Structures are given as C-alpha cells and as structure tokens.
Coordinates of C-alpha atoms (C1' of nucleotides) in Angstrom, one line a residue:
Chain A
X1 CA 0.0 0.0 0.0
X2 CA 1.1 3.6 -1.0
X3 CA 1.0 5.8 2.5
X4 CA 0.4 9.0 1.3
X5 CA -2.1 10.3 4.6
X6 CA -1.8 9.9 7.7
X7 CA -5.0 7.6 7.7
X8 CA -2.8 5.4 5.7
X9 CA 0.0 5.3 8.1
X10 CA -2.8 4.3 10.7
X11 CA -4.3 1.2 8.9
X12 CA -1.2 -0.1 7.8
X13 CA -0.4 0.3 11.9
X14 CA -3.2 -1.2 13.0
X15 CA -3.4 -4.3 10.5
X16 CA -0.6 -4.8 13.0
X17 CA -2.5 -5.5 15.8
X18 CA -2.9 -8.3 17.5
X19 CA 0.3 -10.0 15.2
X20 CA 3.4 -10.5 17.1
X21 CA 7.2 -9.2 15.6
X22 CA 8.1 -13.0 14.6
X23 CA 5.0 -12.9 12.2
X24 CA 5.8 -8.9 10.8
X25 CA 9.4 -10.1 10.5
X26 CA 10.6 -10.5 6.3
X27 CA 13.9 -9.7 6.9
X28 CA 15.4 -12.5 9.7
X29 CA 16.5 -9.5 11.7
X30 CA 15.4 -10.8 14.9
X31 CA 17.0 -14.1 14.4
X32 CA 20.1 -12.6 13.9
X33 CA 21.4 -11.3 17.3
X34 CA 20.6 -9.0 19.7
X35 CA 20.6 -5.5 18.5
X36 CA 18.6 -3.0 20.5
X37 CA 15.9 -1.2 18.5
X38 CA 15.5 -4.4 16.9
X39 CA 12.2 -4.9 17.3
X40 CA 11.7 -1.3 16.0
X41 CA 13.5 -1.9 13.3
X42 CA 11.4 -4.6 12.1
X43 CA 8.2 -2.5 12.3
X44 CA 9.8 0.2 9.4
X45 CA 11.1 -2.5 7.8
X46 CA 9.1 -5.4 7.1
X47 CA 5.7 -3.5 8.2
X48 CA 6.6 0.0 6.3
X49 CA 9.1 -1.0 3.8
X50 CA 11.7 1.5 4.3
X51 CA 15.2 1.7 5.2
X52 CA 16.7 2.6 8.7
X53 CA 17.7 6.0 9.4
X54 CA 18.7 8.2 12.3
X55 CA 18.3 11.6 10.8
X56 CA 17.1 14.2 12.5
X57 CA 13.5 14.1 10.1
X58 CA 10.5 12.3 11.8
X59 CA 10.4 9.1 9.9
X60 CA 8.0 9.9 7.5
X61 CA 9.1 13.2 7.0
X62 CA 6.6 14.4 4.4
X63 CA 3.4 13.8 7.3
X64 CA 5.6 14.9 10.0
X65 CA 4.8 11.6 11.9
X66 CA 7.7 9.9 14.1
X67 CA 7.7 6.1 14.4
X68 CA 7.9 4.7 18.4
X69 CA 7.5 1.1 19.0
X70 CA 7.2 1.1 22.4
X71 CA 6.4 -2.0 25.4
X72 CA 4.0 -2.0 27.7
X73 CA 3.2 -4.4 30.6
X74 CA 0.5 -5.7 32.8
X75 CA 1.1 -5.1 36.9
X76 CA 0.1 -7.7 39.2
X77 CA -3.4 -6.1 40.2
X78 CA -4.1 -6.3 36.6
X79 CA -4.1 -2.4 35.2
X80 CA -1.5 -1.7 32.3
X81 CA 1.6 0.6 32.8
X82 CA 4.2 1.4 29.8
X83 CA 6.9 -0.2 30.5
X84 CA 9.6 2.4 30.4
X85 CA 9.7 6.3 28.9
X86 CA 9.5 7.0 25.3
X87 CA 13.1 8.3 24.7
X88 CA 12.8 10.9 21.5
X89 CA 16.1 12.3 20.0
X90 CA 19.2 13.2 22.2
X91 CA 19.9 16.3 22.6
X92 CA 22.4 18.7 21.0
X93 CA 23.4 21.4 23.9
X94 CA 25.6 23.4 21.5
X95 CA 22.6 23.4 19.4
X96 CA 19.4 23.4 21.2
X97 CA 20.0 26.9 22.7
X98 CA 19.9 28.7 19.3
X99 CA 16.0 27.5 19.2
X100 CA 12.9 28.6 19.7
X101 CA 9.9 25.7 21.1
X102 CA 9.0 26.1 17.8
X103 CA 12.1 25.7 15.7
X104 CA 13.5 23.0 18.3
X105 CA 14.9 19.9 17.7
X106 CA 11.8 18.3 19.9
X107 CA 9.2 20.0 18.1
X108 CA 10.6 19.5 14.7
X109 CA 10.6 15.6 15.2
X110 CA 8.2 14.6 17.7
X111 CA 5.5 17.0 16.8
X112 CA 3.2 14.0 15.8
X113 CA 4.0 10.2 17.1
X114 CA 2.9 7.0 15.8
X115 CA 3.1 4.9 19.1
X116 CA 2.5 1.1 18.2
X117 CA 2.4 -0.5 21.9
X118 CA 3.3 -4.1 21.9
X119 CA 3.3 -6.2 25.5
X120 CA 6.6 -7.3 27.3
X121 CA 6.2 -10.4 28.9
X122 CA 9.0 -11.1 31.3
X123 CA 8.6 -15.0 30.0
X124 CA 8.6 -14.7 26.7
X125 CA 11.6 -14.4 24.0
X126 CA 11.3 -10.5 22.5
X127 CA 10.2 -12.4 18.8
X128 CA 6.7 -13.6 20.7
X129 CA 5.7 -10.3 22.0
X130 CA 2.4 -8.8 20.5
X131 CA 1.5 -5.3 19.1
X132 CA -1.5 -4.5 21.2
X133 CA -2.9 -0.9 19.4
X134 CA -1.6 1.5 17.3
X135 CA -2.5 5.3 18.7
X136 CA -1.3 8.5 16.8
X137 CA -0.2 11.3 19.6
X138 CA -0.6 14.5 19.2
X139 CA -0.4 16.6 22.0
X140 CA -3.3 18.6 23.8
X141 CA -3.5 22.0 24.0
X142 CA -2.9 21.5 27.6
X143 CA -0.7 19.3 27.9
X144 CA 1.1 21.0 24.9
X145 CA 1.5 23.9 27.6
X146 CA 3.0 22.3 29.8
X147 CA 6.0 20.8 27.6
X148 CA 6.7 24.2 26.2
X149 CA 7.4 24.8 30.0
X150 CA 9.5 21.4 30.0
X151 CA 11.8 22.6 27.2
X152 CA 12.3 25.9 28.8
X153 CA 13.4 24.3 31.9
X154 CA 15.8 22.1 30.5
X155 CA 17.5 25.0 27.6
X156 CA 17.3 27.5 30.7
X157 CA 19.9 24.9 32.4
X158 CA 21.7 25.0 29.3
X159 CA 21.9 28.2 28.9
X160 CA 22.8 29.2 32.8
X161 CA 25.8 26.4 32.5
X162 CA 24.5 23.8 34.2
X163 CA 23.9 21.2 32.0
X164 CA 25.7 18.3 34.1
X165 CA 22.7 19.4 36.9
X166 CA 19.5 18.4 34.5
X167 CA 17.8 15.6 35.7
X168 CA 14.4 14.0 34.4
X169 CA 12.9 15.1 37.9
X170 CA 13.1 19.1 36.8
X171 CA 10.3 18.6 34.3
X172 CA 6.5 17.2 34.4
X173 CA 5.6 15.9 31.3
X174 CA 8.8 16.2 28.8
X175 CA 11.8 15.2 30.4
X176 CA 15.7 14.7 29.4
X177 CA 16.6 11.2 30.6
X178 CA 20.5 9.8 30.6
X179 CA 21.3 8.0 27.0
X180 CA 24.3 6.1 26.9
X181 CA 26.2 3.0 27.6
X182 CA 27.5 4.6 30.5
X183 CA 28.4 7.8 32.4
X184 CA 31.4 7.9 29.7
X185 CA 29.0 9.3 27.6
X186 CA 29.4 12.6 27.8
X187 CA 29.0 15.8 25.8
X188 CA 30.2 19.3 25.2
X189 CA 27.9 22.1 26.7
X190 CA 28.2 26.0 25.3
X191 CA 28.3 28.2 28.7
X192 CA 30.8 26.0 30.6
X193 CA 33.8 23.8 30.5
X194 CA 32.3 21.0 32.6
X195 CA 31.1 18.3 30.1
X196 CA 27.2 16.9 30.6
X197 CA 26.0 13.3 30.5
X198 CA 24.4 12.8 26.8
X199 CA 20.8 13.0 27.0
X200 CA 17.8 12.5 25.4
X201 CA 14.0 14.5 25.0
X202 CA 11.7 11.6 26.3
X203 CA 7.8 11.8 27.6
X204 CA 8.2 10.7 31.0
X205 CA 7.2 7.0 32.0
X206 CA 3.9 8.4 34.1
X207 CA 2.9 10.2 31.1
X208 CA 3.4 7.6 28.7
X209 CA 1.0 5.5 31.4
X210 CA -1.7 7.6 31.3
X211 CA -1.5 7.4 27.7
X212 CA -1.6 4.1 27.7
X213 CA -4.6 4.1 30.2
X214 CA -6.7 6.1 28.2
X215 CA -6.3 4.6 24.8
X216 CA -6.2 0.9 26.2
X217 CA -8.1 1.1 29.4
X218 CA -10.6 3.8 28.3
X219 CA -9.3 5.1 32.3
X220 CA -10.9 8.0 33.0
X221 CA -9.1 11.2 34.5
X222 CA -9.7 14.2 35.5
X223 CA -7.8 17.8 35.0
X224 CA -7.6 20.6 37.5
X225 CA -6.4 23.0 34.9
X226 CA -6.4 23.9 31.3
X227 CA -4.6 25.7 28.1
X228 CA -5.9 29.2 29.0
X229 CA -4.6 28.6 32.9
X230 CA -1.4 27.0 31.6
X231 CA -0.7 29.8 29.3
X232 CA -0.1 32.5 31.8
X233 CA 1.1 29.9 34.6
X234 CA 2.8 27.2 35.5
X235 CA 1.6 24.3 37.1
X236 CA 3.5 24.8 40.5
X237 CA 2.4 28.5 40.3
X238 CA -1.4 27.1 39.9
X239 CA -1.3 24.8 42.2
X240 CA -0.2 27.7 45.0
X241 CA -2.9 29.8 43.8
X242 CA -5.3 27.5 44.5
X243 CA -3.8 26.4 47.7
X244 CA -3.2 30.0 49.3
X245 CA -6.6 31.4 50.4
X246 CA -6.0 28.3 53.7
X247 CA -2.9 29.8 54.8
X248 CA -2.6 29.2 58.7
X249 CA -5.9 27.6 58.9
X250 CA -6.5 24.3 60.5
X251 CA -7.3 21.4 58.7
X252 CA -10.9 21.1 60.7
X253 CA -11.6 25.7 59.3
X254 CA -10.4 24.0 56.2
X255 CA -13.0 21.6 55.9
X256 CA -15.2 24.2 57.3
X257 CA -14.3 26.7 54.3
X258 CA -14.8 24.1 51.5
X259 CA -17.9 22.5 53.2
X260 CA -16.3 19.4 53.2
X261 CA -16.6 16.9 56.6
X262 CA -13.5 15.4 57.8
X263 CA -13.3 12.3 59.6
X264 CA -10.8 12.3 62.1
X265 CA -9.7 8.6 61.4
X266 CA -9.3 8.7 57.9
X267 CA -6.4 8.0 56.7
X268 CA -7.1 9.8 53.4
X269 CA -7.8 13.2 54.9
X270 CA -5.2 15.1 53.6
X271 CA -5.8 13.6 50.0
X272 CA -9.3 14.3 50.1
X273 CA -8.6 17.9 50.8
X274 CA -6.3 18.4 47.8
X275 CA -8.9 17.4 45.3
X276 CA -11.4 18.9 47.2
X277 CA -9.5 22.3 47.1
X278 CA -8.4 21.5 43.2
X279 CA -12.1 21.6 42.5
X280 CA -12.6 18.0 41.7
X281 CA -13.4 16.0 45.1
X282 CA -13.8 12.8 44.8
X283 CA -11.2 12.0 43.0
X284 CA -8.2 9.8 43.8
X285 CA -4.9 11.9 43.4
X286 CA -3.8 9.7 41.2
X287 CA -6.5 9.9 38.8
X288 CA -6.0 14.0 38.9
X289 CA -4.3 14.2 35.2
X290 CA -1.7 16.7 35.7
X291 CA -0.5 14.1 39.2
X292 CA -0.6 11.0 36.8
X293 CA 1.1 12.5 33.8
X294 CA 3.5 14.1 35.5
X295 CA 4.1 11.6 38.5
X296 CA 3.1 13.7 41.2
X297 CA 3.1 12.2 44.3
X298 CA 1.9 14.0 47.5
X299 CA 3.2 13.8 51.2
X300 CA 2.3 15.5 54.5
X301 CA 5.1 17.2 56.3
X302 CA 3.9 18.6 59.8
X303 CA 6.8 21.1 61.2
X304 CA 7.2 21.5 64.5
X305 CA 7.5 25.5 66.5
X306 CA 11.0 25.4 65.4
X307 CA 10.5 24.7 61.6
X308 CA 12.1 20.3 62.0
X309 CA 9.9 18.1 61.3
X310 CA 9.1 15.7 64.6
X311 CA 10.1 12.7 62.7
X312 CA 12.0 11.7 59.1
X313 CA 10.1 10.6 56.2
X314 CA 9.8 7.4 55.2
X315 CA 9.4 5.8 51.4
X316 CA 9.2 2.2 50.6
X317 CA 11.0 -0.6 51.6
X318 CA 14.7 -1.2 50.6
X319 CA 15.1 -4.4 48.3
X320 CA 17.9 -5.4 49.5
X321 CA 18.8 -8.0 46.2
X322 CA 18.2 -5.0 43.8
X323 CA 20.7 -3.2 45.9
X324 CA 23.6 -5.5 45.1
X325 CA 23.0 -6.6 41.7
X326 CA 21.9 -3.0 40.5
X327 CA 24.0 -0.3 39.2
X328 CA 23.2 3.5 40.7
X329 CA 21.2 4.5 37.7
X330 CA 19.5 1.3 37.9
X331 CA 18.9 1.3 41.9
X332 CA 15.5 2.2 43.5
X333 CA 17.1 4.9 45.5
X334 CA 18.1 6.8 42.1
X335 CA 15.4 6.1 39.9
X336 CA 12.4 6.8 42.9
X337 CA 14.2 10.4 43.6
X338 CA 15.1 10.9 39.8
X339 CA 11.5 10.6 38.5
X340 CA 9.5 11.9 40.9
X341 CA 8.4 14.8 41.6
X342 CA 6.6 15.7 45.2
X343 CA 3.6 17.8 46.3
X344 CA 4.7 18.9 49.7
X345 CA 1.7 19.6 51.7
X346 CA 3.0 21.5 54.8
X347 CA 1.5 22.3 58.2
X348 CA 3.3 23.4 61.2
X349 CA 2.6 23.3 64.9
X350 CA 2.8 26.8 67.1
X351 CA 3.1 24.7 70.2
X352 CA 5.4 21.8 71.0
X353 CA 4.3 18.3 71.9
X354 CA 5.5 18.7 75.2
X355 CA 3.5 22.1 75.6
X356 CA 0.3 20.2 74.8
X357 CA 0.3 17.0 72.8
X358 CA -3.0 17.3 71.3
X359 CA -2.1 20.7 69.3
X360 CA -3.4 21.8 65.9
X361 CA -1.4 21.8 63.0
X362 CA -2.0 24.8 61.0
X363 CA -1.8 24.7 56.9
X364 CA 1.4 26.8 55.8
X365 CA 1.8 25.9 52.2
X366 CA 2.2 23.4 49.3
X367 CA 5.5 23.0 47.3
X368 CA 6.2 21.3 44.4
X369 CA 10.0 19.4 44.7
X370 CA 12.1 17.0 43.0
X371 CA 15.6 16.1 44.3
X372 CA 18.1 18.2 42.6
X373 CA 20.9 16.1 40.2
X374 CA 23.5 17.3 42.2
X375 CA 22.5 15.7 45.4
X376 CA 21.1 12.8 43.6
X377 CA 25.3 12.2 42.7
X378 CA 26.4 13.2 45.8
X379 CA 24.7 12.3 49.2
X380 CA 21.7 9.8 47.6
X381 CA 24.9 8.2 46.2
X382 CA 27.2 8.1 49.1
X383 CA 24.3 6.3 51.0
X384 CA 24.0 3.7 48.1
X385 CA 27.5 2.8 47.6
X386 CA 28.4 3.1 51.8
X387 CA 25.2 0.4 52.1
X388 CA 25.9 -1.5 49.1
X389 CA 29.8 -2.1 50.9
X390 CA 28.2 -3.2 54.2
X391 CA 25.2 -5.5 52.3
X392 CA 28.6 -7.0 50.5
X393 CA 30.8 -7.8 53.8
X394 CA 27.6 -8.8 55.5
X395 CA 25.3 -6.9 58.0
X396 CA 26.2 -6.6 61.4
X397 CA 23.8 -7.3 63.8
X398 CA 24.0 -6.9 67.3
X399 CA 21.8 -7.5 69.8
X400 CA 21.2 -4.7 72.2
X401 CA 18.7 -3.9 74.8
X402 CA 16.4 -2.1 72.6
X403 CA 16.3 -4.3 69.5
X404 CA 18.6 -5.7 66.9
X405 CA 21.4 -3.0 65.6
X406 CA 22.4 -3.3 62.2
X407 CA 25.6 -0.8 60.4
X408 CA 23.2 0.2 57.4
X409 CA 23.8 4.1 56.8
X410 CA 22.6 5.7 59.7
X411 CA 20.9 9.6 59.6
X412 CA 23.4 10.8 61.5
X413 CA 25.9 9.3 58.5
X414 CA 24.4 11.2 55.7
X415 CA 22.8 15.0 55.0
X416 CA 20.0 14.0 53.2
X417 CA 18.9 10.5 53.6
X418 CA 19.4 7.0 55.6
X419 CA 18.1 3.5 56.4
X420 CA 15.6 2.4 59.1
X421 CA 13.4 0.2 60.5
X422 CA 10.1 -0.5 59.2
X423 CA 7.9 -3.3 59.6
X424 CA 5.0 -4.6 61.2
X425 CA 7.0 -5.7 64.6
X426 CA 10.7 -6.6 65.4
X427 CA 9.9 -10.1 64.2
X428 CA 8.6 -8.9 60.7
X429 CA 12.2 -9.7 58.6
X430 CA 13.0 -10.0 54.9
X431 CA 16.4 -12.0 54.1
X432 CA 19.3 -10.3 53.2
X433 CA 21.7 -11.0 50.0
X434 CA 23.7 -13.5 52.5
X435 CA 20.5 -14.9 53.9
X436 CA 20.6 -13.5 57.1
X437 CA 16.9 -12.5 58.4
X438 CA 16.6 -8.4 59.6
X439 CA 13.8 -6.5 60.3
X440 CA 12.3 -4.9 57.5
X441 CA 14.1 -1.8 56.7
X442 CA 13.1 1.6 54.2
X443 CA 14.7 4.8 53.5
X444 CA 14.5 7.6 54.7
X445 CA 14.6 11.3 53.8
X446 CA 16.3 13.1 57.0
X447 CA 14.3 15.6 59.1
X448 CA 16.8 18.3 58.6
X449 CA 16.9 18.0 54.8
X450 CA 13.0 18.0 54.9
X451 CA 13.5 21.4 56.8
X452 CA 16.0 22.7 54.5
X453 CA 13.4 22.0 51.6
X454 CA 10.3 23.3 53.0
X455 CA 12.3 26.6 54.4
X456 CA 14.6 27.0 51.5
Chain B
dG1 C1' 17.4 15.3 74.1
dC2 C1' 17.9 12.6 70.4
dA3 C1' 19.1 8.7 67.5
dT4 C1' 17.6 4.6 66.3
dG5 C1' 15.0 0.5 66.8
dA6 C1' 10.0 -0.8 67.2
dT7 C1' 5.4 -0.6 66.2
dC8 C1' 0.6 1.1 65.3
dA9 C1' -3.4 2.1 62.1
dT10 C1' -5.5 2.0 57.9
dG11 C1' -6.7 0.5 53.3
dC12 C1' -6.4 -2.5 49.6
Chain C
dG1 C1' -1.4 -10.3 54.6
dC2 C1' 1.1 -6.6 53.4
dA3 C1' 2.4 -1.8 52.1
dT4 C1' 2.3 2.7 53.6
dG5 C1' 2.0 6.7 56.4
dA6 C1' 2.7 7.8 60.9
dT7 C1' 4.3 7.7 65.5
dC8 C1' 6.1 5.7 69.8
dA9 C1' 9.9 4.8 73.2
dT10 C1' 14.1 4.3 75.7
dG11 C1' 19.3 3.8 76.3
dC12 C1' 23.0 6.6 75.6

DNA sequence: GCATGATCATGC
DNA sequence: GCATGATCATGC
C-alpha cells in the first residue's frame, strides 16, 4: 500500500495489531542477534518497507509523523503501565539553545508520534511479543502547555551552564533522561567547561501510562487545569494559587471553608482535601491528570514550632537484592528520587508536643520538589554505595537492649537521607543477599533535609 | 534530648 | 497479609 495520509499510516499500523514481531518479521532480523531497537526496526522495515535511518527528520518526513514502538506491561493487580519512557532524540546542547519551542529539535521531530504498543512479557523471548494498538499522539493544547514549560526548563539549564545538573525530575511531562552506555558518555555544553551526561528529550514513563490508560483502558481522568490557565502559569504557580486562600488555617476551618466533613480517622484526609480544594473532590490523586502525567506524588510534612519536622520521612521498603546486583542508575534509590516529583503539603505546629500533645497543626503551604541532580550524585549516592559495601561484607547485627542494631547508613551518616526500621514488629524480617533475616528496613529522607526543603 | 529501633493504624 | 503513612519509646 502507498502511504500517502496519515489515515494510511494508521491502517497499515493497526493491520498490526494483535500480530506478534516473529510474524511482521521478512527480513530475519530478529533471528540474527541481539541488537537494540530491533524490534523497531522490524516495524519500518518489514511492516513499512523502508530503510533505517537516524536523521534528525520524523520518519515519515513528508506527514511529519515519528515512528515509536514502544512495550507496555501488565502489573500484578491487573491495570497496564508502559513499560519504560518513550526516549525521543538526544539532545544537541551546543545546538538546542539557538531555538525557539518552535524551531527545536523536539518540536521539529516529535510533533506528531505513531506509538505502536506491543506487551513485554518477562517470560517470553522478545520475537513472541504482541503489538496490542496503534495510537497516533498529538499533544493537547494543555498538555502541549506544559511541555513548552518542560523545554524551557531544560534549555534554561543550558543556557545558565548547568547542563551536568538536569535531571528528568526538573520537568512534568517532557523530560531529558540519561542516553548512553555509561556515564562515559558525555558531551560538550556552550556556557561552561564542565562536560554533561548525553541525554535524550523523552515523555516521561507516568505520562506515557496515562496514555496508555486512556487509549487501552478507556481510564478516565480528570484535570484541575487547562490551556488558558497553563498559558499565563505554571503548574506549580497554579497549584499555589489555589492552595493560598487556607494559609494558617486548621485542617478542621479548612473543611469548614470548603464545606467538606472530615473524619478524624481517615487515613485519606489530607488527599481528600487536595482534590477537594483542586475543584474535583472525589477523586483519587492519582487519577487527577496533571498528578498522573506528571508523576506527582503528595506527602504530608507537619513542622514542628522550630521549623524540624518531629520525625524523618519514610518511602518504601529497601530491596535489598536489587541493591547489590543493580547499578546506581538502575537502583531504587536513584530512579524513585530521579522521576518523581513531590507535592509537599505542609503544616506546622505553634506549640510543641511537650507544651500540649493534642495541638493543631496549622496549613502553611504546598511545594512542588524534586531532588536536585546534584544531590542525587552526591549524598543519595554516598548512601548507596556506603550500604551497598556493608550489604557485601555482610550486615552486622548486634543485639542490644532495645532491639537488633544493624551498620546500614545511619541519619546521622548522611545530609540527606538514611536506612531504618520499618515493619510490622521486630519479628517482621525480609532475608538479606547473605541470607541473614533483619527487620524490614526503608529509606528515609532526613528531618533536617526535609527542613532545608520546605524553608529554603 | 535525640538517635535509632520498634510498632501502630488503615486501606487494599 | 502486606504496604504505607505515621508515630512511639528508651538507652545513651
């Protein structure tokens, strides 16, 4: 078939569907070895009969439509994630500060994307896998808004010198993820000496799973904002906006103020008041678009008089086997601080516990944060590698009057972050690489860094 | 007084 | 039954 629309492109796509890459295959390509983009590379090949190319054209240059073949996967409660970000073309620093949104290397390439999602299986050889649905993405006006932002963020690190500092974490939906073999990979930057990991324009993992979502799942979301907001603001500035008229109020006038009843016990309080104040109660936060898209995720922070939190904050549970088989970039401590970005929700107490233990927190502001590069390769990475020596040699644990010690990184060992006890009691253990049993530890963001954030 | 080990409460 | 957010508690 001669493609000469775009509606052509699409049914040649979608005759796709439901065929797996051994049966698109003409050319023996996948037999032959391993090469990544392989599977990719069958798709323009056997399914659109052209030749492979890396120019810096969409693919079919003359529809300004760009080719992604890209996996998706099913989760263990059954809904549908993508599998991994959609990395676009890498980008040129020398070159992408000369442009305009408009005239940039993004927008020239990736202004419209034929996304053909296939499903990785874990147990199945790469030939078996199956193209699910072919979607054609262009952007939304909204969402369009918001990557215009994305761009500008990353080319204003460019262009302040700071190239080396971008992480995927700075943006919401478009971010610039590491491409390369390794952190050899590095490249030239215009306004300073200090060469900058290579890296690539990509729509972040949580936006590619909304997309999937909706086109697969028919999920339904909702949006706090749109184009006309997004035009004048950004999201963080919108989100502050809507969030400053309860400044120093309790969470109880809150409710009060926004007629909505609180329920002491719930656990989901806090995240009912967000959506409730966003204008769409009701709603899960992670069905509020903008939270999903741009993996949002919110926490509570409740300062004490003096501005410290009473306690650290605590994420997941450490996997202690990913922690010795994984590199940095691969760990959970770097790819859980590198892709997400946080909604701070942040009361503070005027009295101290000891002063009266019931006391009121009062509302003080939302912030929107991500953990900058540069502490990402400095103290997140000092934990990892001092942890990952001790989970080598073997934990030590010693048994003292008040529990079982352990020589993980301890708070007091780090400026930013350390390892601690969680679990349902002392008897609640996980094995360890050397198949010793210890309680069940996470990590831990310290009080004082939390401070430091909130009080910048 | 605080660091660090222990554990509670809720929701899925 | 487990993950997660939150908080307790005591030896140093």
């Amino acid at each position: 078939m001669i493609i000469s629309t775009i509606d052509d492109l699409l049914t040649v796509a979608k005759g796709a569907e439901g065929l797996t890459f051994q049966e698109i295959d003409t050319t023996e390509r996948l037999l032959s070895r391993k090469n990544k983009g392989g599977l990719g590379q069958v798709i323009e090949e056997s399914l659109f009969g052209y030749e492979v190319n890396s120019s810096s054209e969409a693919d079919f240059s003359e529809l300004g439509v760009e080719l992604k073949v890209t996996p998706v996967k099913i989760n263990k409660s059954g809904s549908v994630s993508a599998k991994e970000r959609l990395v676009l073309n890498i980008i040129n620093y020398m070159e992408e500060v000369n442009f305009s949104f408009e005239t940039s290397s993004f927008w020239k390439k990736n202004k419209q994307l034929l996304i053909m999602f296939y499903l990785w299986e874990a147990e199945k050889n790469r030939n078996d896998y199956t193209i699910l649905k072919s979607v054609l993405l262009t952007y939304p006006e909204d969402d369009l808004e918001i990557i215009k932002n994305d761009w500008t963020v990353i080319v204003e690190k460019i262009k302040n010198g700071s190239a080396e500092d971008i992480s995927e974490g700075d943006t919401m939906y478009l971010g610039a993820c590491t491409k390369g073999a390794n952190r050899n990979s590095l490249r030239a930057q215009p306004f300073s000496e200090v060469p900058a990991m290579q890296r690539a324009f990509s729509l972040k993992q949580s936006y590619m799973t909304t997309f999937v979502r909706q086109h697969l799942d028919e999920h339904r979301i909702v949006s706090f904002t749109n184009k006309h907001e997004l035009r004048s603001k950004s999201l963080e500035e919108i989100l502050i906006e809507k969030f400053s008229p309860y400044i120093n109020l309790s969470l109880k006038e809150i409710s009060q103020s926004i007629g909505y009843t609180i329920t002491p016990t719930n656990k989901a309080t806090v995240a009912n008041m967000i959506s409730t104040i966003l204008g769409i109660r009701g709603t899960k936060l992670d069905d509020i678009e903008e939270f999903s898209k741009a993996n949002i995720k919110f926490k509570t922070i409740r300062l004490e008089k003096n501005g410290i939190p009473r306690e650290h904050m605590s994420f997941e549970n450490v996997d202690f086997d990913r922690w010795v088989i994984d590199s940095f970039e691969e760990s959970q401590f770097y790819n859980r601080f590198e892709q997400t970005k946080f909604l701070f929700v942040v009361f503070q107490f005027n009295e101290t516990h000891s002063e009266n233990p019931l006391r009121t927190p009062y509302f003080k502001k939302v912030l929107l944060w991500n953990m900058p590069e540069s502490i990402i390769q400095t103290e997140l990475k000092k934990m990892w590698l001092e942890g990952r020596k001790v989970l080598e040699e073997g934990v030590q644990l010693t048994p003292t009057k008040r529990g079982i010690s352990n020589n993980l990184p301890k708070a007091k060992d780090n400026l930013v972050t350390h390892i601690r006890p969680k679990a349902r009691n002392a008897e609640d253990k996980v094995a360890l690489p050397d198949g010793q049993l210890i309680t069940k530890q996470a990590y831990w963001l310290n009080k004082e860094y939390i401070a430091e954030i909130v009080n910048n």
